[in-house]
PDB file of C-alpha atoms and ligand atoms in Angstrom:
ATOM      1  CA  UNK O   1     119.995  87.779  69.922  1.00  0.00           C
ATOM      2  CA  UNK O   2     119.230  90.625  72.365  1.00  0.00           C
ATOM      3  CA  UNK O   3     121.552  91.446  74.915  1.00  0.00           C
ATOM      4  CA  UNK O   4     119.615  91.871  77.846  1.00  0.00           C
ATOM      5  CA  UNK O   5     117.017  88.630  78.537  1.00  0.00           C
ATOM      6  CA  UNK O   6     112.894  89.364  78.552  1.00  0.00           C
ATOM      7  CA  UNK O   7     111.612  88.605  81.703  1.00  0.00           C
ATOM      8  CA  UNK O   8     114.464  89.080  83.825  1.00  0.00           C
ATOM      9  CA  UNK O   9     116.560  92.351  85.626  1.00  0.00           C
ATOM     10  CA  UNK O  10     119.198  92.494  87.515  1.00  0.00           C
ATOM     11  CA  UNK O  11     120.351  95.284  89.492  1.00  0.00           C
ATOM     12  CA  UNK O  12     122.364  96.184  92.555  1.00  0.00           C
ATOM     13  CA  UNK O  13     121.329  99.208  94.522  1.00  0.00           C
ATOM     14  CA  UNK O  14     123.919 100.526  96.633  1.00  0.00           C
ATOM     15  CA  UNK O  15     122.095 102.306  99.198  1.00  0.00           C
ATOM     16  CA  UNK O  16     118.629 102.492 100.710  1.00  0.00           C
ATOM     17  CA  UNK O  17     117.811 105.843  99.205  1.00  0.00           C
ATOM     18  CA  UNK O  18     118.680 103.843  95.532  1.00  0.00           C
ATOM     19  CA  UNK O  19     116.252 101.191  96.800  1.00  0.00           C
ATOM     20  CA  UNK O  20     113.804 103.450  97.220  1.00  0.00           C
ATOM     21  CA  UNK O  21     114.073 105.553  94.046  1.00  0.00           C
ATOM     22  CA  UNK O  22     114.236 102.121  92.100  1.00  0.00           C
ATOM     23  CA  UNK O  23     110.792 101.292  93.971  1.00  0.00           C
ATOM     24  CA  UNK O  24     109.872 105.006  92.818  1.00  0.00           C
ATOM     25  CA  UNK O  25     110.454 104.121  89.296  1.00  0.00           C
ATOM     26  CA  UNK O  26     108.231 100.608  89.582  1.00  0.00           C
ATOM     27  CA  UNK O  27     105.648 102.323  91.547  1.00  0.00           C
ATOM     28  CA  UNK O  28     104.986 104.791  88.752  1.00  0.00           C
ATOM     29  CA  UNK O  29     103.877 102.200  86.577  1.00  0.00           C
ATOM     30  CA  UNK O  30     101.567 100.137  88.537  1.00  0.00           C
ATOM     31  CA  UNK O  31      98.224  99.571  87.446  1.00  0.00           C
ATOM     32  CA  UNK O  32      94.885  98.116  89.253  1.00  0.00           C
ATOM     33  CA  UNK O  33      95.602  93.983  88.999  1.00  0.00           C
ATOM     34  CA  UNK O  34      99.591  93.605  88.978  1.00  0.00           C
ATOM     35  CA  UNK O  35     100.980  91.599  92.204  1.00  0.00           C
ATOM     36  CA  UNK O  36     104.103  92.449  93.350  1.00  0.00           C
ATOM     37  CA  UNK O  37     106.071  89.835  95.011  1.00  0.00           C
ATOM     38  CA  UNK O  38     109.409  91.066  96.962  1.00  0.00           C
ATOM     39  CA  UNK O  39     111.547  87.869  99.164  1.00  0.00           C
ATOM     40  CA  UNK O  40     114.575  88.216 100.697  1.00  0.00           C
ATOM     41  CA  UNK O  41     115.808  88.141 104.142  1.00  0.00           C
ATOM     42  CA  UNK O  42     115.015  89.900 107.297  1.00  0.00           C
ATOM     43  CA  UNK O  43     116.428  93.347 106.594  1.00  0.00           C
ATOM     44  CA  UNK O  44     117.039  93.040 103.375  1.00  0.00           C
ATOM     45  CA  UNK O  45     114.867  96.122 101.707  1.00  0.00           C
ATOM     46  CA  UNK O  46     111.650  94.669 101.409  1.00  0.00           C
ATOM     47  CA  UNK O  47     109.981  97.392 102.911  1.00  0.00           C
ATOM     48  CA  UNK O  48     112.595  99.894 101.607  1.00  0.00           C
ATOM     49  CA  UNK O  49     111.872  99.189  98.364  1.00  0.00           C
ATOM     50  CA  UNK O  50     107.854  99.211  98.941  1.00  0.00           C
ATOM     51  CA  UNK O  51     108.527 102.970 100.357  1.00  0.00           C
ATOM     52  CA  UNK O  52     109.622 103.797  97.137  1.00  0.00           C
ATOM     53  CA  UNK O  53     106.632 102.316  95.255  1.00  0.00           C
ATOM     54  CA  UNK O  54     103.790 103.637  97.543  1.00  0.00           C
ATOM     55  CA  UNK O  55     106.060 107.327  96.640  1.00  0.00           C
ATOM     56  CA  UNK O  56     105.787 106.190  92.483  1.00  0.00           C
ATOM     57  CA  UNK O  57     102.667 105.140  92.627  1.00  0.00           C
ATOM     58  CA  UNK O  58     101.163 108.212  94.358  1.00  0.00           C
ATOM     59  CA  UNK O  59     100.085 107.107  97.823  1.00  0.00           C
ATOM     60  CA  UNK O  60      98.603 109.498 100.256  1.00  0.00           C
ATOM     61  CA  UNK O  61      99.789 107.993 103.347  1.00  0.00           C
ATOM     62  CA  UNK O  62     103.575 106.791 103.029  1.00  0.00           C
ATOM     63  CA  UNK O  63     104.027 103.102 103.078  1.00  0.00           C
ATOM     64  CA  UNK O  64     105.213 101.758 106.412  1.00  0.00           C
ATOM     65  CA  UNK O  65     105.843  98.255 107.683  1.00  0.00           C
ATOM     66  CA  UNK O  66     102.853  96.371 107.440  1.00  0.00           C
ATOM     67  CA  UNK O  67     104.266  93.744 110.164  1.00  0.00           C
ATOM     68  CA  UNK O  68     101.322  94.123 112.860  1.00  0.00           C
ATOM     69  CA  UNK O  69      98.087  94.791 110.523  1.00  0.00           C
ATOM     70  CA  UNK O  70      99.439  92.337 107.918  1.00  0.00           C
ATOM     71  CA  UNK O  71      97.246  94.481 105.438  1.00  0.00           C
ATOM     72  CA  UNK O  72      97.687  98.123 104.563  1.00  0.00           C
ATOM     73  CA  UNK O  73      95.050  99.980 102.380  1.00  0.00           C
ATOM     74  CA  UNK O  74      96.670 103.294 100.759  1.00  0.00           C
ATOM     75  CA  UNK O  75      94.730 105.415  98.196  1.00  0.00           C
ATOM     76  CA  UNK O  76      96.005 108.241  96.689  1.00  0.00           C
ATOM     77  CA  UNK O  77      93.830 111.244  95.131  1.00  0.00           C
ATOM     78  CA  UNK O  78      94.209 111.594  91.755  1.00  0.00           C
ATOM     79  CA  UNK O  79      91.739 108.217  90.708  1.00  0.00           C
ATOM     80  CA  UNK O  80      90.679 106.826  94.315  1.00  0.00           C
ATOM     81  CA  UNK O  81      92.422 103.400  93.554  1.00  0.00           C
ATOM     82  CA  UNK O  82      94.167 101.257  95.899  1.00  0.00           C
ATOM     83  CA  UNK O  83      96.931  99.960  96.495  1.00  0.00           C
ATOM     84  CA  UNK O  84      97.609  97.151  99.149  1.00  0.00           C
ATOM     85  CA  UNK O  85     100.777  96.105 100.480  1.00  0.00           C
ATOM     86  CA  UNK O  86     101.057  93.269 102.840  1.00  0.00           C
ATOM     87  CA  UNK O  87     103.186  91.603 105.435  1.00  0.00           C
ATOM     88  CA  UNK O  88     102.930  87.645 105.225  1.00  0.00           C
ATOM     89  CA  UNK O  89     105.456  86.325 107.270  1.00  0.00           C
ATOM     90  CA  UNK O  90     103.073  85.953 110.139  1.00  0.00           C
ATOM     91  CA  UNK O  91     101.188  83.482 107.842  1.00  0.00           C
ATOM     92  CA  UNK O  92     102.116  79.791 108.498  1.00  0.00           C
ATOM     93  CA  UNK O  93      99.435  78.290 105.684  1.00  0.00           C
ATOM     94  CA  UNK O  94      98.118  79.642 103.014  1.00  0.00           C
ATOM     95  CA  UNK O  95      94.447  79.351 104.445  1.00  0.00           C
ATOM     96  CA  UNK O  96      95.603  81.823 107.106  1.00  0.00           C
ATOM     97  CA  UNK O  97      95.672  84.268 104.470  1.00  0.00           C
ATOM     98  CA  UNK O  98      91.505  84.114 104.892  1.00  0.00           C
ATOM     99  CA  UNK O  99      92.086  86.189 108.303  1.00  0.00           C
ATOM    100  CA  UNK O 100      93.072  89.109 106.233  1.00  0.00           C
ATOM    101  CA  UNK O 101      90.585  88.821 103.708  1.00  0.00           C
ATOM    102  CA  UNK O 102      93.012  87.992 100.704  1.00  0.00           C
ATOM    103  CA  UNK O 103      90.278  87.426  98.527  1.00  0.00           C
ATOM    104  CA  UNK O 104      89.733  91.188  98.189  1.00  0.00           C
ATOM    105  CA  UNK O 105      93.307  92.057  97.485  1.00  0.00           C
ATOM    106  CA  UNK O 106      94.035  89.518  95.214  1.00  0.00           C
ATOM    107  CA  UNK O 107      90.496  90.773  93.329  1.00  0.00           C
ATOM    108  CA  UNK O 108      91.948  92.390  90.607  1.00  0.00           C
ATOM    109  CA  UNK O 109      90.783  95.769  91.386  1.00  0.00           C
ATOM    110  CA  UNK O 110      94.430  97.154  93.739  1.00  0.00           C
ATOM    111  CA  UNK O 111      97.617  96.511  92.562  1.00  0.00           C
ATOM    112  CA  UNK O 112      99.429  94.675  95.375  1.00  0.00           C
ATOM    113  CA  UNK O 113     102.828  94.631  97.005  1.00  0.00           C
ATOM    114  CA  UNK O 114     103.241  91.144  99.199  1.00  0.00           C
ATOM    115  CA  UNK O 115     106.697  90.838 101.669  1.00  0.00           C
ATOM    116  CA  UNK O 116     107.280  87.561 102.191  1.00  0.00           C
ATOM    117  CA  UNK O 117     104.891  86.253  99.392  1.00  0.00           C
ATOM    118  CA  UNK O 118     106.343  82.888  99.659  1.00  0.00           C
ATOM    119  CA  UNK O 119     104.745  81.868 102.710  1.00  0.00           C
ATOM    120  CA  UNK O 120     100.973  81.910 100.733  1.00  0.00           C
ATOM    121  CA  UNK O 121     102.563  81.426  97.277  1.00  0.00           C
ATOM    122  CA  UNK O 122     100.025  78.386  96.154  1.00  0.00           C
ATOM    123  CA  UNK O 123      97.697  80.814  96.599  1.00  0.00           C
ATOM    124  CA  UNK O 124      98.620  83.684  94.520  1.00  0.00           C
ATOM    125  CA  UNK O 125      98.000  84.115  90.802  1.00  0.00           C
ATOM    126  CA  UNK O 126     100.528  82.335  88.884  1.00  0.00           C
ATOM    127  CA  UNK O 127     101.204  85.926  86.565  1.00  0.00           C
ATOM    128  CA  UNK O 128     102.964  87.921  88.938  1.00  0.00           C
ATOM    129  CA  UNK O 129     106.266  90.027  89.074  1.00  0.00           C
ATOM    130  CA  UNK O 130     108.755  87.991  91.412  1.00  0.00           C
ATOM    131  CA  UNK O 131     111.529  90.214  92.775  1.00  0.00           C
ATOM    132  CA  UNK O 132     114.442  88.324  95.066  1.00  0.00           C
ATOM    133  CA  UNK O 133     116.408  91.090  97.208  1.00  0.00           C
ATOM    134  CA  UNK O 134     119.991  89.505  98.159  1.00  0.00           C
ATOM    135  CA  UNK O 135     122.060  91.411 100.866  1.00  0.00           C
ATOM    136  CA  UNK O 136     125.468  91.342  98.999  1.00  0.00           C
ATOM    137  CA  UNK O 137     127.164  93.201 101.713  1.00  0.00           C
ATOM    138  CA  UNK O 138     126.820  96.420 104.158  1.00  0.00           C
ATOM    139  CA  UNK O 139     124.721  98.596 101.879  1.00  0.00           C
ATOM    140  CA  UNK O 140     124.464  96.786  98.591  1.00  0.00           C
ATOM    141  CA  UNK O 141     121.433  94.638  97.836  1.00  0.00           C
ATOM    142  CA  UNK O 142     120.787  92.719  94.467  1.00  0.00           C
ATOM    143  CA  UNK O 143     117.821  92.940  92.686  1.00  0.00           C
ATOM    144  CA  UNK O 144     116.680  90.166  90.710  1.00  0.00           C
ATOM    145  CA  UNK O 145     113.301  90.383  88.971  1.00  0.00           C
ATOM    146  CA  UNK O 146     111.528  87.172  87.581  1.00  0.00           C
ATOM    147  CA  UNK O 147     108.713  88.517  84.973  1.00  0.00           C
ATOM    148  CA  UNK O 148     105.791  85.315  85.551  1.00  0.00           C
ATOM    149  CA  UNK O 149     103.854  86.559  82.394  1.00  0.00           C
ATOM    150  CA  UNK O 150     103.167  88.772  79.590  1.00  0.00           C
ATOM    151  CA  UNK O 151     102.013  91.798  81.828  1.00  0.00           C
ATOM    152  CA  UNK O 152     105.044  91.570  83.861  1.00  0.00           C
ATOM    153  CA  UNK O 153     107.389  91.183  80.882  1.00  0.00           C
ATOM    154  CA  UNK O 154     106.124  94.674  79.614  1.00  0.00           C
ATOM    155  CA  UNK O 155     106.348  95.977  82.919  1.00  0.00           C
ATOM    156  CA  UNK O 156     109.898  94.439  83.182  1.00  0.00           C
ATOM    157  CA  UNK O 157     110.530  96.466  79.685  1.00  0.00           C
ATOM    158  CA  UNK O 158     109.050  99.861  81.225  1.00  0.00           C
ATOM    159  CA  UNK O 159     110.542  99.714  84.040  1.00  0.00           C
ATOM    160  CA  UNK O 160     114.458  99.243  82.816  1.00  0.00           C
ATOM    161  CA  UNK O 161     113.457 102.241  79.930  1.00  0.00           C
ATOM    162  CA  UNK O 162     112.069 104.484  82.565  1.00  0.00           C
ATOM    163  CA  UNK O 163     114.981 103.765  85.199  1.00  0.00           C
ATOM    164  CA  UNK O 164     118.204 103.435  82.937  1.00  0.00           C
ATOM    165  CA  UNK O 165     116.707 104.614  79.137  1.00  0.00           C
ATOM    166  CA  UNK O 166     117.409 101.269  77.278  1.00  0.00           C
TER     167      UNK O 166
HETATM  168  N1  LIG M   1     120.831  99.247  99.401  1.00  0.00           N
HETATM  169  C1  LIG M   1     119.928  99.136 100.383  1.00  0.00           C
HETATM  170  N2  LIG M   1     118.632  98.916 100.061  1.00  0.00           N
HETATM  171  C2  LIG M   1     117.703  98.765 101.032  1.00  0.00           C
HETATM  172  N3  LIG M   1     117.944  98.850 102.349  1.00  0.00           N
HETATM  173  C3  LIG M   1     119.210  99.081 102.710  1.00  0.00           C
HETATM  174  C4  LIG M   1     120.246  99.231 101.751  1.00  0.00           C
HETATM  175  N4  LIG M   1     121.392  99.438 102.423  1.00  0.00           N
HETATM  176  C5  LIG M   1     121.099  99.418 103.713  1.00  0.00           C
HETATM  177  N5  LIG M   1     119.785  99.210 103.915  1.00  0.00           N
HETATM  178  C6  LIG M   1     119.144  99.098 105.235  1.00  0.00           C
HETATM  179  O1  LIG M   1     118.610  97.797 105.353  1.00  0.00           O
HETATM  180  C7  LIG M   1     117.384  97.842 106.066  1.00  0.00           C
HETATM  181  C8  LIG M   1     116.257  97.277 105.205  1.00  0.00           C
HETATM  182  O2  LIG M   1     115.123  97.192 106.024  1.00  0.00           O
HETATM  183  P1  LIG M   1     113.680  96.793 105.509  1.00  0.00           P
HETATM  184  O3  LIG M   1     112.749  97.076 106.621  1.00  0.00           O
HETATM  185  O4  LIG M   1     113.419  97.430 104.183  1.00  0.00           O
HETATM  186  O5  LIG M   1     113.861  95.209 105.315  1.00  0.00           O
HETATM  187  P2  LIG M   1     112.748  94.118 105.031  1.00  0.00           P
HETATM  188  O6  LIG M   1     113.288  93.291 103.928  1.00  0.00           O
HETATM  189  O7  LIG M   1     111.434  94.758 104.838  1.00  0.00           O
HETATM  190  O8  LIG M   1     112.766  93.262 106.387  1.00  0.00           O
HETATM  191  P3  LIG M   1     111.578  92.462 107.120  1.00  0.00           P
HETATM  192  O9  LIG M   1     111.621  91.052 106.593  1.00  0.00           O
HETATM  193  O10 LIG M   1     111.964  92.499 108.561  1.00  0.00           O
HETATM  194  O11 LIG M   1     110.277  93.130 106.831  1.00  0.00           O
HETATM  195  C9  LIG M   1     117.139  99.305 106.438  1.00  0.00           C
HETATM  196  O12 LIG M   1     117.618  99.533 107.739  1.00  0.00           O
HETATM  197  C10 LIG M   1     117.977 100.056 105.412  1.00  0.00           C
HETATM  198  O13 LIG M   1     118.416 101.316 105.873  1.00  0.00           O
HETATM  199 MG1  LIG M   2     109.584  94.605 105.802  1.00  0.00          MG
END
């Protein structure tokens, strides 16, 4: 019996600059296609935690709130992909998700980071990563990723080898 359980991590972070070096980590290992789902509460590291992937992942532009575009486009140099991250709690139905032309990012061809992802969830792929932020208390947040898939159980496996070496 393995120890720790495929598909599923659980980590506390114990400050915002762990958040975003965690994020770092995930970013680094993103390719064109995975979907990126973060929930949790108002305030609790969402965006924190995207800082640190656009920063992994290579983006030219630093990742920001998307809360009034609902859509951010970053690029970064070395290969011209994209990477969108996205701000749906302005979304009250899925088919709002039209108005921000969802059909593009969810084409395969970014990899995409969604805040608030359940607010369109029947319309996102059903293989996605899944990762539920918990404010334990002050400046501790819980981690809980949710591998929906083969891709994101290898990604699961990278990430917790690249971030703690087991
Ligand atoms: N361990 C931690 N990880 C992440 N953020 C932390 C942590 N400790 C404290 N914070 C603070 O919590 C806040 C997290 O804000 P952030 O914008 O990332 O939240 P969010 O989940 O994106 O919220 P929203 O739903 O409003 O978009 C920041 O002010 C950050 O400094
Ligand atoms: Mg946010």
């Amino acid at each position: 019996m393995p120890i720790l359980k495929e598909g599923q991590l659980d980590i506390i972070s114990h400050s915002a600059e762990q958040t975003q070096r965690l994020g770092s980590r995930l970013g680094g290992l993103l390719t064109p296609g995975d979907i990126i789902c973060l929930s949790g509460d108002m305030g609790a590291g969402k965006t924190m935690f995207s800082v640190g992937i656009g920063k992994g992942w290579g983006s030219k532009t630093p990742l920001t709130s998307p809360t009034f575009n609902l859509v951010h486009d970053h690029t970064r140099s070395t290969d011209s992909q994209h990477l969108y991250h996205l701000d749906c709690y302005r979304l009250e139905k899925p088919s709002d998700a039209d108005s921000i032309g969802i059909d593009e990012v969810l084409s395969g061809r970014a990899a995409v980071i969604l805040e608030w992802p359940e607010n369109i969830v029947s319309i996102l792929p059903k293989q996605r990563l899944w990762i539920e932020i918990r404010v334990v208390e002050n400046t501790r947040r819980n981690f809980a990723f949710l591998a929906e898939g083969k891709r994101y159980e290898d990604l699961i496996a990278k990430f917790r080898e690249f971030t703690f070496g087991v």
